[in-house]
Structures are given as structure tokens and as C-alpha cells.
Amino acid sequence: GAGVSQSPSNKVTEKGKDVELRCDPISGHTALYWYRQSLGQGLEFLIYFQGNSAPDKSGLPSDRFSAERTGGSVSTLTIQRTQQEDSAVYLCASSLWDSYEQYFGPGTRLTVT
Amino acid sequence: AQSVSQHNHHVILSEAASLELGCNYSYGGTVNLFWYVQYPGQHLQLLLKYFSGDPLVKGIKGFEAEFIKSKFSFNLRKPSVQWSDTAEYFCAVKGPVGVTGGGNKLTFGTGTQLKVEL
């Protein structure tokens, strides 16, 4: 079946602009995660959604970052007033339930100039 | 907070050589353990996982890993590597198991870049 999809695959933006990154999880997966993969930092957890529960936002690096998940499916990660240090690959993952393994999407490569 | 250490950042092997990549984690409670692989130009894929039971787990493509609770380790092994195993390998830990919210995220190691030469 279809895996996790993310769009856009690449995004170049100017410093100070807002960006939106989209994630379509695997159909039927209730849990959705966002991670960031940057050079020298490895993979960092950003935010976690599970069903209708309040999201775990403990990994968001600043209040410029926010995410929502509409209808328990598609999620959007928004970065406001982008900075150069936001340049990274943003990965989305989903799992059938929070106790199951996570399946990753191809990521969105964000470059802030 | 949970932390994961991968001691080898870059490994170069010849085909048919044996592989062992180290992974240690910090938390002493119940955890789930994973190895993910990222081939060049591809996204992260699950290689193998440990949830409970037999501490020696087998994954795809001939890889295996052994969970040693007393050493907080989950080392990845393969008896004979192939050129196609060239990739970046990430160890990840989820836990503490049973804790809602933060216990469900994966904490990753910094990755090991493996290059297999012909």
C-alpha cells in the first residue's frame, strides 16, 4: 500500500518567510510524528499526535514552530519567520498505534537563504 | 532524558567482511529498540526491532541485533556485508514504554555511515 507522503520534497525560502510542510500518513495510522534531521544534530523529535489526544509538543524548538493534524489524518508543520538554522530535512512518520513501529516519509528538505 | 550513543560514525569495510555497529542507550526501564537504515537517496526504513522476548532479533537483509539489558546495548551485526549495504544506519529507542506522550517518541543516535567497498 501507499506509504507516508510528504510535500513539497524541497523548499527554498528566504529568511523571515513562513513555510508550511505537509504530511499524509499511511491510511489507518492513528499516530503521527514529526522529526528534524540536520547536519551535526542527527534526528530530533518535534511533535507527536495520537488520535484526538492533545499533541506532545515537547520537541518543538521555539514558538515559531507549530503543527496541526486535521481530521486525524493529514498534518501540517508550520515554521514562522524562518531562520537559517531551520534548514534541515523535516521527516514525518506514522504508526498504527503508538506502540507499533514508525514508518517514515521521504522528508522535505528545507533551505533557508 | 533518554539518550542514544552510536560509537562508530564512519565505517569502511570490504565486501564479505563482518559488521558490528554499536548502540547504547541511557534509560534503564522498559524500552523498545530499533535499527533504521537510510540508503543513498532513499528514506528511512526499518531494519529490525526489539519489543520483548528473545533478545536476539533478526531483520531484513541478513541483519540481526542483540539486546543486552545489563549493558544497555543493542548492537547491529551482519556476518558478511555486501556493497549494497552502503548506507547510514540509525539506532533508535522508544521509552519508557507505557508512558503516554513523551514515551512514544523515538530518540535517535547520530547515525553510522557505512561504506562497503568492492
JSON list of C-alpha atoms in Angstrom, two decimals:
[
{"chain": "A", "resi": 1, "resn": "GLY", "atom": "CA", "xyz": [0.00, 0.00, 0.00]},
{"chain": "A", "resi": 2, "resn": "ALA", "atom": "CA", "xyz": [0.95, 3.66, -0.12]},
{"chain": "A", "resi": 3, "resn": "GLY", "atom": "CA", "xyz": [3.50, 4.84, 2.36]},
{"chain": "A", "resi": 4, "resn": "VAL", "atom": "CA", "xyz": [3.85, 8.14, 4.16]},
{"chain": "A", "resi": 5, "resn": "SER", "atom": "CA", "xyz": [4.00, 11.02, 1.72]},
{"chain": "A", "resi": 6, "resn": "GLN", "atom": "CA", "xyz": [5.33, 14.50, 2.26]},
{"chain": "A", "resi": 7, "resn": "SER", "atom": "CA", "xyz": [5.20, 17.67, 0.23]},
{"chain": "A", "resi": 8, "resn": "PRO", "atom": "CA", "xyz": [6.98, 19.57, -1.04]},
{"chain": "A", "resi": 9, "resn": "SER", "atom": "CA", "xyz": [10.08, 17.42, -1.41]},
{"chain": "A", "resi": 10, "resn": "ASN", "atom": "CA", "xyz": [12.24, 20.53, -1.50]},
{"chain": "A", "resi": 11, "resn": "LYS", "atom": "CA", "xyz": [11.57, 24.04, -0.31]},
{"chain": "A", "resi": 12, "resn": "VAL", "atom": "CA", "xyz": [13.85, 27.05, -0.59]},
{"chain": "A", "resi": 13, "resn": "THR", "atom": "CA", "xyz": [12.71, 30.13, 1.26]},
{"chain": "A", "resi": 14, "resn": "GLU", "atom": "CA", "xyz": [14.11, 33.46, 2.30]},
{"chain": "A", "resi": 15, "resn": "LYS", "atom": "CA", "xyz": [14.89, 34.20, 5.89]},
{"chain": "A", "resi": 16, "resn": "GLY", "atom": "CA", "xyz": [11.88, 35.66, 7.64]},
{"chain": "A", "resi": 17, "resn": "LYS", "atom": "CA", "xyz": [9.25, 33.97, 5.47]},
{"chain": "A", "resi": 18, "resn": "ASP", "atom": "CA", "xyz": [6.72, 31.44, 6.74]},
{"chain": "A", "resi": 19, "resn": "VAL", "atom": "CA", "xyz": [6.62, 27.89, 5.37]},
{"chain": "A", "resi": 20, "resn": "GLU", "atom": "CA", "xyz": [4.15, 25.02, 5.56]},
{"chain": "A", "resi": 21, "resn": "LEU", "atom": "CA", "xyz": [5.15, 21.41, 5.23]},
{"chain": "A", "resi": 22, "resn": "ARG", "atom": "CA", "xyz": [2.58, 18.69, 4.66]},
{"chain": "A", "resi": 23, "resn": "CYS", "atom": "CA", "xyz": [2.42, 15.06, 5.70]},
{"chain": "A", "resi": 24, "resn": "ASP", "atom": "CA", "xyz": [-0.02, 12.38, 4.58]},
{"chain": "A", "resi": 25, "resn": "PRO", "atom": "CA", "xyz": [0.29, 9.38, 6.89]},
{"chain": "A", "resi": 26, "resn": "ILE", "atom": "CA", "xyz": [-0.45, 5.79, 5.99]},
{"chain": "A", "resi": 27, "resn": "SER", "atom": "CA", "xyz": [-4.20, 5.25, 5.90]},
{"chain": "A", "resi": 28, "resn": "GLY", "atom": "CA", "xyz": [-5.50, 3.97, 9.22]},
{"chain": "A", "resi": 29, "resn": "HIS", "atom": "CA", "xyz": [-2.46, 5.01, 11.22]},
{"chain": "A", "resi": 30, "resn": "THR", "atom": "CA", "xyz": [-3.54, 6.85, 14.31]},
{"chain": "A", "resi": 31, "resn": "ALA", "atom": "CA", "xyz": [-0.19, 8.16, 15.47]},
{"chain": "A", "resi": 32, "resn": "LEU", "atom": "CA", "xyz": [1.80, 10.80, 13.57]},
{"chain": "A", "resi": 33, "resn": "TYR", "atom": "CA", "xyz": [5.22, 12.20, 14.36]},
{"chain": "A", "resi": 34, "resn": "TRP", "atom": "CA", "xyz": [7.42, 14.99, 13.05]},
{"chain": "A", "resi": 35, "resn": "TYR", "atom": "CA", "xyz": [11.20, 14.83, 13.27]},
{"chain": "A", "resi": 36, "resn": "ARG", "atom": "CA", "xyz": [14.00, 17.04, 12.01]},
{"chain": "A", "resi": 37, "resn": "GLN", "atom": "CA", "xyz": [17.24, 15.75, 10.53]},
{"chain": "A", "resi": 38, "resn": "SER", "atom": "CA", "xyz": [20.00, 18.29, 10.35]},
{"chain": "A", "resi": 39, "resn": "LEU", "atom": "CA", "xyz": [23.74, 18.08, 9.84]},
{"chain": "A", "resi": 40, "resn": "GLY", "atom": "CA", "xyz": [25.53, 17.59, 13.10]},
{"chain": "A", "resi": 41, "resn": "GLN", "atom": "CA", "xyz": [22.30, 17.20, 15.05]},
{"chain": "A", "resi": 42, "resn": "GLY", "atom": "CA", "xyz": [21.04, 13.84, 13.92]},
{"chain": "A", "resi": 43, "resn": "LEU", "atom": "CA", "xyz": [17.32, 13.17, 14.10]},
{"chain": "A", "resi": 44, "resn": "GLU", "atom": "CA", "xyz": [15.34, 15.20, 16.61]},
{"chain": "A", "resi": 45, "resn": "PHE", "atom": "CA", "xyz": [11.76, 14.66, 17.69]},
{"chain": "A", "resi": 46, "resn": "LEU", "atom": "CA", "xyz": [9.49, 17.66, 17.17]},
{"chain": "A", "resi": 47, "resn": "ILE", "atom": "CA", "xyz": [5.86, 16.77, 17.84]},
{"chain": "A", "resi": 48, "resn": "TYR", "atom": "CA", "xyz": [3.55, 13.75, 18.20]},
{"chain": "A", "resi": 49, "resn": "PHE", "atom": "CA", "xyz": [-0.18, 13.35, 17.52]},
{"chain": "A", "resi": 50, "resn": "GLN", "atom": "CA", "xyz": [-2.27, 10.41, 18.69]},
{"chain": "A", "resi": 51, "resn": "GLY", "atom": "CA", "xyz": [-5.93, 10.33, 17.81]},
{"chain": "A", "resi": 52, "resn": "ASN", "atom": "CA", "xyz": [-7.87, 13.09, 19.50]},
{"chain": "A", "resi": 53, "resn": "SER", "atom": "CA", "xyz": [-5.43, 13.46, 22.37]},
{"chain": "A", "resi": 54, "resn": "ALA", "atom": "CA", "xyz": [-3.56, 16.69, 22.96]},
{"chain": "A", "resi": 55, "resn": "PRO", "atom": "CA", "xyz": [-0.33, 16.61, 20.93]},
{"chain": "A", "resi": 56, "resn": "ASP", "atom": "CA", "xyz": [3.03, 16.19, 22.58]},
{"chain": "A", "resi": 57, "resn": "LYS", "atom": "CA", "xyz": [4.85, 19.38, 21.58]},
{"chain": "A", "resi": 58, "resn": "SER", "atom": "CA", "xyz": [7.85, 18.85, 23.81]},
{"chain": "A", "resi": 59, "resn": "GLY", "atom": "CA", "xyz": [10.33, 18.74, 20.92]},
{"chain": "A", "resi": 60, "resn": "LEU", "atom": "CA", "xyz": [9.37, 21.96, 19.18]},
{"chain": "A", "resi": 61, "resn": "PRO", "atom": "CA", "xyz": [12.47, 24.19, 19.31]},
{"chain": "A", "resi": 62, "resn": "SER", "atom": "CA", "xyz": [10.68, 27.54, 19.53]},
{"chain": "A", "resi": 63, "resn": "ASP", "atom": "CA", "xyz": [7.27, 29.15, 19.36]},
{"chain": "A", "resi": 64, "resn": "ARG", "atom": "CA", "xyz": [7.89, 29.81, 15.67]},
{"chain": "A", "resi": 65, "resn": "PHE", "atom": "CA", "xyz": [7.11, 26.13, 15.12]},
{"chain": "A", "resi": 66, "resn": "SER", "atom": "CA", "xyz": [3.59, 24.77, 15.19]},
{"chain": "A", "resi": 67, "resn": "ALA", "atom": "CA", "xyz": [1.73, 21.81, 13.78]},
{"chain": "A", "resi": 68, "resn": "GLU", "atom": "CA", "xyz": [-1.79, 20.65, 13.37]},
{"chain": "A", "resi": 69, "resn": "ARG", "atom": "CA", "xyz": [-3.48, 17.49, 12.31]},
{"chain": "A", "resi": 70, "resn": "THR", "atom": "CA", "xyz": [-6.86, 17.81, 10.67]},
{"chain": "A", "resi": 71, "resn": "GLY", "atom": "CA", "xyz": [-9.43, 15.05, 10.84]},
{"chain": "A", "resi": 72, "resn": "GLY", "atom": "CA", "xyz": [-6.95, 12.67, 12.36]},
{"chain": "A", "resi": 73, "resn": "SER", "atom": "CA", "xyz": [-5.11, 12.31, 9.08]},
{"chain": "A", "resi": 74, "resn": "VAL", "atom": "CA", "xyz": [-3.12, 14.97, 7.22]},
{"chain": "A", "resi": 75, "resn": "SER", "atom": "CA", "xyz": [-0.71, 17.09, 9.25]},
{"chain": "A", "resi": 76, "resn": "THR", "atom": "CA", "xyz": [0.88, 20.44, 8.53]},
{"chain": "A", "resi": 77, "resn": "LEU", "atom": "CA", "xyz": [4.05, 21.72, 10.17]},
{"chain": "A", "resi": 78, "resn": "THR", "atom": "CA", "xyz": [4.34, 25.49, 10.04]},
{"chain": "A", "resi": 79, "resn": "ILE", "atom": "CA", "xyz": [7.51, 27.46, 10.63]},
{"chain": "A", "resi": 80, "resn": "GLN", "atom": "CA", "xyz": [7.06, 31.18, 11.00]},
{"chain": "A", "resi": 81, "resn": "ARG", "atom": "CA", "xyz": [9.74, 33.78, 10.36]},
{"chain": "A", "resi": 82, "resn": "THR", "atom": "CA", "xyz": [12.21, 31.14, 9.19]},
{"chain": "A", "resi": 83, "resn": "GLN", "atom": "CA", "xyz": [15.84, 31.38, 10.24]},
{"chain": "A", "resi": 84, "resn": "GLN", "atom": "CA", "xyz": [18.90, 29.85, 8.62]},
{"chain": "A", "resi": 85, "resn": "GLU", "atom": "CA", "xyz": [19.23, 27.38, 11.47]},
{"chain": "A", "resi": 86, "resn": "ASP", "atom": "CA", "xyz": [15.84, 25.96, 10.45]},
{"chain": "A", "resi": 87, "resn": "SER", "atom": "CA", "xyz": [17.47, 24.48, 7.35]},
{"chain": "A", "resi": 88, "resn": "ALA", "atom": "CA", "xyz": [17.10, 20.73, 7.65]},
{"chain": "A", "resi": 89, "resn": "VAL", "atom": "CA", "xyz": [15.18, 17.73, 6.38]},
{"chain": "A", "resi": 90, "resn": "TYR", "atom": "CA", "xyz": [11.81, 17.52, 8.06]},
{"chain": "A", "resi": 91, "resn": "LEU", "atom": "CA", "xyz": [10.57, 13.96, 8.39]},
{"chain": "A", "resi": 92, "resn": "CYS", "atom": "CA", "xyz": [7.10, 12.72, 9.11]},
{"chain": "A", "resi": 93, "resn": "ALA", "atom": "CA", "xyz": [6.34, 9.25, 10.42]},
{"chain": "A", "resi": 94, "resn": "SER", "atom": "CA", "xyz": [3.17, 7.38, 11.25]},
{"chain": "A", "resi": 95, "resn": "SER", "atom": "CA", "xyz": [2.33, 4.24, 13.16]},
{"chain": "A", "resi": 96, "resn": "LEU", "atom": "CA", "xyz": [-0.73, 2.08, 13.51]},
{"chain": "A", "resi": 97, "resn": "TRP", "atom": "CA", "xyz": [-0.85, 2.86, 17.21]},
{"chain": "A", "resi": 98, "resn": "ASP", "atom": "CA", "xyz": [1.70, 4.39, 19.47]},
{"chain": "A", "resi": 99, "resn": "SER", "atom": "CA", "xyz": [3.04, 1.01, 20.47]},
{"chain": "A", "resi": 100, "resn": "TYR", "atom": "CA", "xyz": [3.93, 0.00, 16.92]},
{"chain": "A", "resi": 101, "resn": "GLU", "atom": "CA", "xyz": [6.92, 0.79, 14.76]},
{"chain": "A", "resi": 102, "resn": "GLN", "atom": "CA", "xyz": [7.02, 4.07, 12.90]},
{"chain": "A", "resi": 103, "resn": "TYR", "atom": "CA", "xyz": [7.11, 4.35, 9.12]},
{"chain": "A", "resi": 104, "resn": "PHE", "atom": "CA", "xyz": [8.89, 7.36, 7.70]},
{"chain": "A", "resi": 105, "resn": "GLY", "atom": "CA", "xyz": [8.16, 9.53, 4.71]},
{"chain": "A", "resi": 106, "resn": "PRO", "atom": "CA", "xyz": [10.78, 10.80, 2.27]},
{"chain": "A", "resi": 107, "resn": "GLY", "atom": "CA", "xyz": [11.10, 14.12, 4.03]},
{"chain": "A", "resi": 108, "resn": "THR", "atom": "CA", "xyz": [11.01, 17.76, 2.99]},
{"chain": "A", "resi": 109, "resn": "ARG", "atom": "CA", "xyz": [14.38, 19.40, 2.53]},
{"chain": "A", "resi": 110, "resn": "LEU", "atom": "CA", "xyz": [14.07, 22.99, 3.74]},
{"chain": "A", "resi": 111, "resn": "THR", "atom": "CA", "xyz": [16.72, 25.52, 2.82]},
{"chain": "A", "resi": 112, "resn": "VAL", "atom": "CA", "xyz": [16.53, 28.99, 4.31]},
{"chain": "A", "resi": 113, "resn": "THR", "atom": "CA", "xyz": [18.65, 31.53, 2.45]},
{"chain": "B", "resi": 1, "resn": "ALA", "atom": "CA", "xyz": [16.03, 12.33, 29.21]},
{"chain": "B", "resi": 2, "resn": "GLN", "atom": "CA", "xyz": [16.79, 9.35, 27.04]},
{"chain": "B", "resi": 3, "resn": "SER", "atom": "CA", "xyz": [20.00, 9.44, 25.02]},
{"chain": "B", "resi": 4, "resn": "VAL", "atom": "CA", "xyz": [21.39, 7.06, 22.42]},
{"chain": "B", "resi": 5, "resn": "SER", "atom": "CA", "xyz": [25.06, 6.68, 21.53]},
{"chain": "B", "resi": 6, "resn": "GLN", "atom": "CA", "xyz": [26.43, 5.24, 18.34]},
{"chain": "B", "resi": 7, "resn": "HIS", "atom": "CA", "xyz": [30.14, 4.99, 18.73]},
{"chain": "B", "resi": 8, "resn": "ASN", "atom": "CA", "xyz": [31.15, 4.46, 15.13]},
{"chain": "B", "resi": 9, "resn": "HIS", "atom": "CA", "xyz": [30.42, 7.46, 12.93]},
{"chain": "B", "resi": 10, "resn": "HIS", "atom": "CA", "xyz": [32.08, 6.19, 9.78]},
{"chain": "B", "resi": 11, "resn": "VAL", "atom": "CA", "xyz": [32.86, 2.57, 8.96]},
{"chain": "B", "resi": 12, "resn": "ILE", "atom": "CA", "xyz": [34.54, 1.31, 5.81]},
{"chain": "B", "resi": 13, "resn": "LEU", "atom": "CA", "xyz": [34.52, -2.41, 5.09]},
{"chain": "B", "resi": 14, "resn": "SER", "atom": "CA", "xyz": [35.35, -4.68, 2.21]},
{"chain": "B", "resi": 15, "resn": "GLU", "atom": "CA", "xyz": [32.68, -6.95, 0.82]},
{"chain": "B", "resi": 16, "resn": "ALA", "atom": "CA", "xyz": [32.26, -10.17, 2.82]},
{"chain": "B", "resi": 17, "resn": "ALA", "atom": "CA", "xyz": [33.67, -8.60, 5.97]},
{"chain": "B", "resi": 18, "resn": "SER", "atom": "CA", "xyz": [31.67, -8.90, 9.17]},
{"chain": "B", "resi": 19, "resn": "LEU", "atom": "CA", "xyz": [29.89, -5.89, 10.60]},
{"chain": "B", "resi": 20, "resn": "GLU", "atom": "CA", "xyz": [29.09, -4.82, 14.11]},
{"chain": "B", "resi": 21, "resn": "LEU", "atom": "CA", "xyz": [27.73, -1.38, 14.89]},
{"chain": "B", "resi": 22, "resn": "GLY", "atom": "CA", "xyz": [27.47, -0.35, 18.50]},
{"chain": "B", "resi": 23, "resn": "CYS", "atom": "CA", "xyz": [24.44, 1.27, 20.11]},
{"chain": "B", "resi": 24, "resn": "ASN", "atom": "CA", "xyz": [23.99, 2.16, 23.76]},
{"chain": "B", "resi": 25, "resn": "TYR", "atom": "CA", "xyz": [21.08, 3.92, 25.41]},
{"chain": "B", "resi": 26, "resn": "SER", "atom": "CA", "xyz": [20.76, 5.62, 28.74]},
{"chain": "B", "resi": 27, "resn": "TYR", "atom": "CA", "xyz": [17.39, 4.65, 30.21]},
{"chain": "B", "resi": 28, "resn": "GLY", "atom": "CA", "xyz": [17.12, 1.63, 32.46]},
{"chain": "B", "resi": 29, "resn": "GLY", "atom": "CA", "xyz": [13.40, 0.96, 32.21]},
{"chain": "B", "resi": 30, "resn": "THR", "atom": "CA", "xyz": [11.42, -0.92, 29.61]},
{"chain": "B", "resi": 31, "resn": "VAL", "atom": "CA", "xyz": [12.25, 0.27, 26.13]},
{"chain": "B", "resi": 32, "resn": "ASN", "atom": "CA", "xyz": [11.60, -0.65, 22.53]},
{"chain": "B", "resi": 33, "resn": "LEU", "atom": "CA", "xyz": [14.68, -0.70, 20.33]},
{"chain": "B", "resi": 34, "resn": "PHE", "atom": "CA", "xyz": [15.05, -0.18, 16.61]},
{"chain": "B", "resi": 35, "resn": "TRP", "atom": "CA", "xyz": [17.59, -0.02, 13.85]},
{"chain": "B", "resi": 36, "resn": "TYR", "atom": "CA", "xyz": [16.70, 2.06, 10.82]},
{"chain": "B", "resi": 37, "resn": "VAL", "atom": "CA", "xyz": [18.66, 2.28, 7.58]},
{"chain": "B", "resi": 38, "resn": "GLN", "atom": "CA", "xyz": [18.80, 5.10, 5.06]},
{"chain": "B", "resi": 39, "resn": "TYR", "atom": "CA", "xyz": [20.17, 4.10, 1.66]},
{"chain": "B", "resi": 40, "resn": "PRO", "atom": "CA", "xyz": [21.55, 6.89, -0.54]},
{"chain": "B", "resi": 41, "resn": "GLY", "atom": "CA", "xyz": [18.68, 8.98, -1.86]},
{"chain": "B", "resi": 42, "resn": "GLN", "atom": "CA", "xyz": [16.06, 6.97, -0.02]},
{"chain": "B", "resi": 43, "resn": "HIS", "atom": "CA", "xyz": [14.04, 7.48, 3.10]},
{"chain": "B", "resi": 44, "resn": "LEU", "atom": "CA", "xyz": [14.46, 5.82, 6.47]},
{"chain": "B", "resi": 45, "resn": "GLN", "atom": "CA", "xyz": [13.44, 2.17, 6.52]},
{"chain": "B", "resi": 46, "resn": "LEU", "atom": "CA", "xyz": [13.01, -0.15, 9.47]},
{"chain": "B", "resi": 47, "resn": "LEU", "atom": "CA", "xyz": [15.74, -2.79, 9.58]},
{"chain": "B", "resi": 48, "resn": "LEU", "atom": "CA", "xyz": [14.70, -4.59, 12.75]},
{"chain": "B", "resi": 49, "resn": "LYS", "atom": "CA", "xyz": [13.06, -4.05, 16.09]},
{"chain": "B", "resi": 50, "resn": "TYR", "atom": "CA", "xyz": [13.02, -5.42, 19.61]},
{"chain": "B", "resi": 51, "resn": "PHE", "atom": "CA", "xyz": [9.93, -5.16, 21.78]},
{"chain": "B", "resi": 52, "resn": "SER", "atom": "CA", "xyz": [10.21, -8.16, 24.11]},
{"chain": "B", "resi": 53, "resn": "GLY", "atom": "CA", "xyz": [11.10, -11.85, 24.19]},
{"chain": "B", "resi": 54, "resn": "ASP", "atom": "CA", "xyz": [14.18, -13.33, 22.52]},
{"chain": "B", "resi": 55, "resn": "PRO", "atom": "CA", "xyz": [16.92, -10.70, 22.83]},
{"chain": "B", "resi": 56, "resn": "LEU", "atom": "CA", "xyz": [18.45, -11.79, 19.52]},
{"chain": "B", "resi": 57, "resn": "VAL", "atom": "CA", "xyz": [16.31, -10.34, 16.76]},
{"chain": "B", "resi": 58, "resn": "LYS", "atom": "CA", "xyz": [16.63, -10.89, 13.07]},
{"chain": "B", "resi": 59, "resn": "GLY", "atom": "CA", "xyz": [15.75, -8.31, 10.50]},
{"chain": "B", "resi": 60, "resn": "ILE", "atom": "CA", "xyz": [15.77, -7.89, 6.78]},
{"chain": "B", "resi": 61, "resn": "LYS", "atom": "CA", "xyz": [18.74, -8.50, 4.50]},
{"chain": "B", "resi": 62, "resn": "GLY", "atom": "CA", "xyz": [20.56, -10.77, 6.93]},
{"chain": "B", "resi": 63, "resn": "PHE", "atom": "CA", "xyz": [20.93, -8.23, 9.71]},
{"chain": "B", "resi": 64, "resn": "GLU", "atom": "CA", "xyz": [20.50, -9.12, 13.36]},
{"chain": "B", "resi": 65, "resn": "ALA", "atom": "CA", "xyz": [20.81, -7.32, 16.66]},
{"chain": "B", "resi": 66, "resn": "GLU", "atom": "CA", "xyz": [21.24, -8.43, 20.24]},
{"chain": "B", "resi": 67, "resn": "PHE", "atom": "CA", "xyz": [19.62, -6.67, 23.17]},
{"chain": "B", "resi": 68, "resn": "ILE", "atom": "CA", "xyz": [21.80, -6.89, 26.27]},
{"chain": "B", "resi": 69, "resn": "LYS", "atom": "CA", "xyz": [19.82, -5.27, 29.07]},
{"chain": "B", "resi": 70, "resn": "SER", "atom": "CA", "xyz": [22.69, -5.26, 31.56]},
{"chain": "B", "resi": 71, "resn": "LYS", "atom": "CA", "xyz": [24.84, -3.30, 29.12]},
{"chain": "B", "resi": 72, "resn": "PHE", "atom": "CA", "xyz": [22.05, -1.05, 27.81]},
{"chain": "B", "resi": 73, "resn": "SER", "atom": "CA", "xyz": [23.15, -2.11, 24.35]},
{"chain": "B", "resi": 74, "resn": "PHE", "atom": "CA", "xyz": [21.54, -3.09, 21.09]},
{"chain": "B", "resi": 75, "resn": "ASN", "atom": "CA", "xyz": [24.36, -3.77, 18.65]},
{"chain": "B", "resi": 76, "resn": "LEU", "atom": "CA", "xyz": [23.70, -4.44, 14.99]},
{"chain": "B", "resi": 77, "resn": "ARG", "atom": "CA", "xyz": [25.51, -7.27, 13.24]},
{"chain": "B", "resi": 78, "resn": "LYS", "atom": "CA", "xyz": [25.83, -8.86, 9.84]},
{"chain": "B", "resi": 79, "resn": "PRO", "atom": "CA", "xyz": [28.20, -11.76, 9.15]},
{"chain": "B", "resi": 80, "resn": "SER", "atom": "CA", "xyz": [29.05, -10.77, 5.59]},
{"chain": "B", "resi": 81, "resn": "VAL", "atom": "CA", "xyz": [28.34, -7.34, 4.17]},
{"chain": "B", "resi": 82, "resn": "GLN", "atom": "CA", "xyz": [27.60, -6.54, 0.55]},
{"chain": "B", "resi": 83, "resn": "TRP", "atom": "CA", "xyz": [28.25, -3.43, -1.49]},
{"chain": "B", "resi": 84, "resn": "SER", "atom": "CA", "xyz": [24.51, -2.77, -1.43]},
{"chain": "B", "resi": 85, "resn": "ASP", "atom": "CA", "xyz": [24.66, -2.37, 2.36]},
{"chain": "B", "resi": 86, "resn": "THR", "atom": "CA", "xyz": [26.33, 1.00, 1.89]},
{"chain": "B", "resi": 87, "resn": "ALA", "atom": "CA", "xyz": [24.01, 3.32, 3.81]},
{"chain": "B", "resi": 88, "resn": "GLU", "atom": "CA", "xyz": [23.57, 5.26, 7.01]},
{"chain": "B", "resi": 89, "resn": "TYR", "atom": "CA", "xyz": [22.38, 3.26, 10.00]},
{"chain": "B", "resi": 90, "resn": "PHE", "atom": "CA", "xyz": [20.47, 4.73, 12.92]},
{"chain": "B", "resi": 91, "resn": "CYS", "atom": "CA", "xyz": [19.78, 3.17, 16.27]},
{"chain": "B", "resi": 92, "resn": "ALA", "atom": "CA", "xyz": [16.60, 4.42, 17.96]},
{"chain": "B", "resi": 93, "resn": "VAL", "atom": "CA", "xyz": [14.96, 3.90, 21.30]},
{"chain": "B", "resi": 94, "resn": "LYS", "atom": "CA", "xyz": [11.37, 4.41, 22.36]},
{"chain": "B", "resi": 95, "resn": "GLY", "atom": "CA", "xyz": [10.64, 4.62, 26.01]},
{"chain": "B", "resi": 96, "resn": "PRO", "atom": "CA", "xyz": [9.90, 4.41, 28.76]},
{"chain": "B", "resi": 97, "resn": "VAL", "atom": "CA", "xyz": [7.23, 2.08, 27.44]},
{"chain": "B", "resi": 98, "resn": "GLY", "atom": "CA", "xyz": [3.79, 2.62, 28.92]},
{"chain": "B", "resi": 99, "resn": "VAL", "atom": "CA", "xyz": [4.23, 6.32, 29.47]},
{"chain": "B", "resi": 100, "resn": "THR", "atom": "CA", "xyz": [1.93, 8.41, 27.36]},
{"chain": "B", "resi": 101, "resn": "GLY", "atom": "CA", "xyz": [3.20, 11.33, 25.38]},
{"chain": "B", "resi": 102, "resn": "GLY", "atom": "CA", "xyz": [6.95, 11.60, 25.56]},
{"chain": "B", "resi": 103, "resn": "GLY", "atom": "CA", "xyz": [7.39, 7.87, 25.87]},
{"chain": "B", "resi": 104, "resn": "ASN", "atom": "CA", "xyz": [6.17, 7.37, 22.34]},
{"chain": "B", "resi": 105, "resn": "LYS", "atom": "CA", "xyz": [8.77, 9.42, 20.52]},
{"chain": "B", "resi": 106, "resn": "LEU", "atom": "CA", "xyz": [11.90, 7.86, 19.08]},
{"chain": "B", "resi": 107, "resn": "THR", "atom": "CA", "xyz": [15.26, 9.05, 20.35]},
{"chain": "B", "resi": 108, "resn": "PHE", "atom": "CA", "xyz": [17.88, 8.50, 17.67]},
{"chain": "B", "resi": 109, "resn": "GLY", "atom": "CA", "xyz": [21.58, 8.07, 17.73]},
{"chain": "B", "resi": 110, "resn": "THR", "atom": "CA", "xyz": [23.65, 10.30, 15.46]},
{"chain": "B", "resi": 111, "resn": "GLY", "atom": "CA", "xyz": [23.99, 7.57, 12.86]},
{"chain": "B", "resi": 112, "resn": "THR", "atom": "CA", "xyz": [26.79, 5.47, 11.40]},
{"chain": "B", "resi": 113, "resn": "GLN", "atom": "CA", "xyz": [27.78, 5.92, 7.79]},
{"chain": "B", "resi": 114, "resn": "LEU", "atom": "CA", "xyz": [28.77, 2.53, 6.38]},
{"chain": "B", "resi": 115, "resn": "LYS", "atom": "CA", "xyz": [30.68, 2.26, 3.14]},
{"chain": "B", "resi": 116, "resn": "VAL", "atom": "CA", "xyz": [31.26, -1.17, 1.67]},
{"chain": "B", "resi": 117, "resn": "GLU", "atom": "CA", "xyz": [33.99, -1.38, -0.91]},
{"chain": "B", "resi": 118, "resn": "LEU", "atom": "CA", "xyz": [34.17, -3.97, -3.68]}
]
